[in-house]
Short mmCIF file of C-alpha atoms and ligand atoms in Angstrom, two decimals:
data_model
loop_
_atom_site.label_atom_id
_atom_site.label_comp_id
_atom_site.label_asym_id
_atom_site.label_seq_id
_atom_site.Cartn_x
_atom_site.Cartn_y
_atom_site.Cartn_z
CA UNK A 138 176.50 95.21 137.08
CA UNK A 139 173.39 93.72 135.66
CA UNK A 140 171.70 92.09 138.56
CA UNK A 141 170.14 89.87 136.54
CA UNK A 142 172.94 88.10 135.45
CA UNK A 143 173.96 84.40 136.57
CA UNK A 144 170.47 83.45 137.38
CA UNK A 145 169.47 79.96 137.07
CA UNK A 146 165.75 79.08 136.84
CA UNK A 147 164.52 76.83 139.56
CA UNK A 148 160.94 76.89 138.90
CA UNK A 149 159.46 78.74 135.78
CA UNK A 150 156.54 81.11 135.34
CA UNK A 151 154.43 78.06 133.84
CA UNK A 152 155.47 75.68 136.88
CA UNK A 153 154.50 78.40 139.63
CA UNK A 154 151.16 79.34 138.05
CA UNK A 155 150.27 75.50 137.78
CA UNK A 156 151.00 74.85 141.19
CA UNK A 157 149.19 77.94 142.49
CA UNK A 158 146.14 76.52 140.82
CA UNK A 159 146.48 73.15 142.53
CA UNK A 160 147.16 74.63 145.94
CA UNK A 161 143.89 76.66 145.23
CA UNK A 162 141.84 73.99 144.40
CA UNK A 163 142.98 72.20 147.67
CA UNK A 164 142.02 75.35 149.62
CA UNK A 165 138.73 75.67 147.90
CA UNK A 166 138.10 72.05 148.85
CA UNK A 167 138.89 72.66 152.56
CA UNK A 168 137.03 75.82 153.10
CA UNK A 169 133.95 74.76 151.36
CA UNK A 170 132.70 78.18 150.76
CA UNK A 171 133.30 79.34 154.32
CA UNK A 172 134.63 82.80 154.56
CA UNK A 173 138.36 83.10 154.75
CA UNK A 174 140.83 85.95 155.99
CA UNK A 175 143.76 85.85 153.94
CA UNK A 176 147.04 87.35 155.77
CA UNK A 177 149.79 88.37 153.06
CA UNK A 178 153.33 88.40 155.01
CA UNK A 179 155.04 91.53 153.20
CA UNK A 180 156.95 92.08 151.09
CA UNK A 181 157.94 88.55 149.88
CA UNK A 182 154.73 86.78 149.72
CA UNK A 183 153.07 89.91 147.42
CA UNK A 184 153.04 87.90 144.22
CA UNK A 185 152.15 84.60 145.55
CA UNK A 186 149.32 85.98 147.72
CA UNK A 187 148.02 88.02 144.56
CA UNK A 188 148.07 84.90 142.14
CA UNK A 189 146.72 82.29 144.98
CA UNK A 190 143.81 84.82 146.04
CA UNK A 191 142.61 85.01 142.30
CA UNK A 192 141.73 81.45 142.23
CA UNK A 193 139.76 81.35 145.68
CA UNK A 194 136.05 81.00 145.40
CA UNK A 195 135.04 81.61 148.98
CA UNK A 196 134.08 84.95 150.43
CA UNK A 197 137.58 86.43 151.12
CA UNK A 198 139.19 89.34 152.75
CA UNK A 199 142.65 90.40 152.67
CA UNK A 200 145.06 91.69 155.55
CA UNK A 201 148.74 92.36 154.91
CA UNK A 202 151.37 92.49 157.79
CA UNK A 203 155.24 92.96 157.50
CA UNK A 204 157.85 91.17 159.29
CA UNK A 205 161.56 91.13 158.65
CA UNK A 206 164.12 89.08 159.75
CA UNK A 207 166.87 89.24 156.77
CA UNK A 208 167.88 92.85 156.29
CA UNK A 209 170.20 92.77 153.33
CA UNK A 210 171.89 89.66 154.01
CA UNK A 211 171.46 86.17 152.63
CA UNK A 212 170.92 84.37 156.05
CA UNK A 213 168.33 84.90 158.67
CA UNK A 214 169.43 87.07 161.51
CA UNK A 215 167.18 84.40 163.77
CA UNK A 216 165.10 87.50 165.06
CA UNK A 217 161.66 88.02 163.83
CA UNK A 218 161.04 91.75 163.64
CA UNK A 219 157.23 92.78 163.69
CA UNK A 220 157.33 95.61 161.20
CA UNK A 221 153.78 96.44 161.09
CA UNK A 222 151.23 93.44 162.45
CA UNK A 223 148.16 95.82 162.82
CA UNK A 224 145.25 93.36 162.37
CA UNK A 225 141.35 93.81 162.65
CA UNK A 226 139.70 91.29 165.29
CA UNK A 227 140.07 87.94 163.88
CA UNK A 228 138.03 86.13 166.75
CA UNK A 229 135.83 83.39 165.08
CA UNK A 230 137.48 83.67 161.64
CA UNK A 231 139.22 81.34 159.23
CA UNK A 232 142.64 82.75 158.75
CA UNK A 233 145.01 81.74 156.00
CA UNK A 234 148.36 83.00 156.38
CA UNK A 235 150.22 83.30 152.97
CA UNK A 236 154.09 83.27 153.23
CA UNK A 237 157.15 83.17 150.41
CA UNK A 238 159.29 80.80 152.20
CA UNK A 239 159.80 78.89 155.45
CA UNK A 240 163.43 78.55 156.07
CA UNK A 241 164.46 78.27 159.88
CA UNK A 242 160.63 78.41 160.75
CA UNK A 243 161.00 81.10 163.00
CA UNK A 244 158.63 83.39 161.24
CA UNK A 245 156.20 80.57 160.90
CA UNK A 246 156.24 80.04 164.50
CA UNK A 247 156.22 83.57 165.62
CA UNK A 248 152.84 84.20 163.30
CA UNK A 249 151.16 81.20 164.69
CA UNK A 250 151.74 82.03 168.14
CA UNK A 251 151.02 85.79 167.82
CA UNK A 252 147.52 84.40 166.34
CA UNK A 253 147.03 82.02 169.07
CA UNK A 254 147.72 84.60 171.72
CA UNK A 255 145.89 87.43 170.25
CA UNK A 256 142.85 85.72 168.66
CA UNK A 257 140.32 82.68 169.33
CA UNK A 258 140.04 81.82 165.69
CA UNK A 259 138.17 79.14 163.90
CA UNK A 260 140.91 77.61 161.99
CA UNK A 261 144.37 78.75 161.08
CA UNK A 262 146.38 77.34 158.02
CA UNK A 263 150.01 78.13 156.86
CA UNK A 264 150.61 78.37 153.00
CA UNK A 265 154.01 78.96 151.75
CA UNK A 266 154.95 79.03 148.13
CA UNK A 267 158.57 77.46 149.17
CA UNK A 268 159.64 75.26 151.78
CA UNK A 269 163.39 74.95 152.44
CA UNK A 270 163.12 71.79 154.70
CA UNK A 271 166.65 71.18 155.53
CA UNK A 272 167.39 74.37 157.02
CA UNK A 273 164.44 74.18 159.88
CA UNK A 274 165.31 75.01 163.33
CA UNK A 275 161.99 74.71 164.90
CA UNK A 276 159.50 71.76 164.54
CA UNK A 277 157.18 73.41 162.20
CA UNK A 278 155.50 72.45 158.76
CA UNK A 279 153.33 74.43 156.62
CA UNK A 280 150.14 73.04 155.89
CA UNK A 281 150.51 73.74 152.08
CA UNK A 282 153.55 74.54 149.96
CA UNK A 283 154.21 74.95 146.50
CA UNK A 284 157.75 73.62 146.05
CA UNK A 285 160.58 72.31 148.16
CA UNK A 286 164.17 74.25 147.82
CA UNK A 287 167.30 73.07 149.01
CA UNK A 288 169.78 74.91 151.18
CA UNK A 289 170.47 78.05 148.51
CA UNK A 290 169.17 81.57 148.59
CA UNK A 291 166.35 81.85 145.98
CA UNK A 292 165.20 85.13 144.35
CA UNK A 293 162.34 86.19 142.12
CA UNK A 294 158.50 86.08 141.91
CA UNK A 295 158.36 88.17 145.02
CA UNK A 296 161.64 86.84 146.89
CA UNK A 297 164.34 89.42 146.97
CA UNK A 298 168.14 90.02 147.33
CA UNK A 299 168.68 93.16 148.85
CA UNK A 300 165.53 94.48 147.49
CA UNK A 301 165.95 93.43 144.14
CA UNK A 302 164.45 90.53 141.85
CA UNK A 303 161.05 90.51 143.45
CA UNK A 304 159.55 91.39 140.01
CA UNK A 305 160.76 88.18 138.10
CA UNK A 306 158.01 85.93 136.99
CA UNK A 307 160.24 82.93 137.81
CA UNK A 308 162.04 81.53 140.86
CA UNK A 309 165.80 81.47 140.80
CA UNK A 310 169.10 81.12 142.53
CA UNK A 311 172.25 82.79 141.68
CA UNK A 312 175.04 80.39 140.09
CA UNK A 313 177.94 82.17 141.60
CA UNK A 314 178.63 83.82 144.73
CA UNK A 315 176.84 87.47 145.39
P1 5GP B 295 162.46 82.00 158.59
O1 5GP B 295 161.96 82.68 159.66
O2 5GP B 295 161.86 80.42 158.28
O3 5GP B 295 163.73 81.57 158.76
O4 5GP B 295 162.65 82.93 157.17
C1 5GP B 295 161.37 83.38 156.77
C2 5GP B 295 161.91 84.39 155.70
O5 5GP B 295 163.16 84.66 155.56
C3 5GP B 295 161.02 84.38 154.45
O6 5GP B 295 159.84 84.96 154.83
C4 5GP B 295 161.87 85.16 153.59
O7 5GP B 295 161.87 86.28 153.63
C5 5GP B 295 163.28 85.09 154.03
N1 5GP B 295 164.16 83.72 153.28
C6 5GP B 295 164.49 82.75 153.78
N2 5GP B 295 165.26 82.09 152.75
C7 5GP B 295 165.15 82.93 151.75
C8 5GP B 295 165.68 82.88 150.24
O8 5GP B 295 166.12 81.80 150.09
N3 5GP B 295 165.53 83.60 149.87
C9 5GP B 295 164.81 84.98 149.97
N4 5GP B 295 164.96 86.00 149.13
N5 5GP B 295 164.53 85.12 151.31
C10 5GP B 295 164.69 84.09 152.17
#
């Protein structure tokens, strides 16, 4: 079966790139040249983080952590697994967490609490490419987000289904059942 069939584009490459430059402008304004540690949440945020940081103008370091809550299903397990969350000393740093999508909000909540417990940060901002506001289970909002999506499973631009589709330049959803 062709895995790419039945995909409907939600946000095109052009729309994504243009929204990323807008978010970057806001971030450049907010940080005013102060140093930032950008934390990319693997694997889903890899494309978004890579594109976003190209437009950030302050001194910047990148860190990568890996979490998982989905396995090979299309609904969250409700439990966040810290697969690899090794980080340097972030005390006194401006930290920008870069995520692919906020769904139930459990991952965002976990990360924000983790940062609070382990470090005394100068600032913490949470930036997500997508925001699935309708499916939220905890009261949490990203500080910055690219696009809102409805209660549908989306793929592309870093987001996968069973490991596939991360390489798509656009964000899409399947028009039929998996
Ligand atoms: P949350 O903890 O907010 O429920 O879920 C966050 C994680 O679930 C995201 O980082 C992402 O990996 C995954 N996720 C949630 N919704 C979707 C979706 O529509 N498509 C894909 N591919 N992953 C999703």
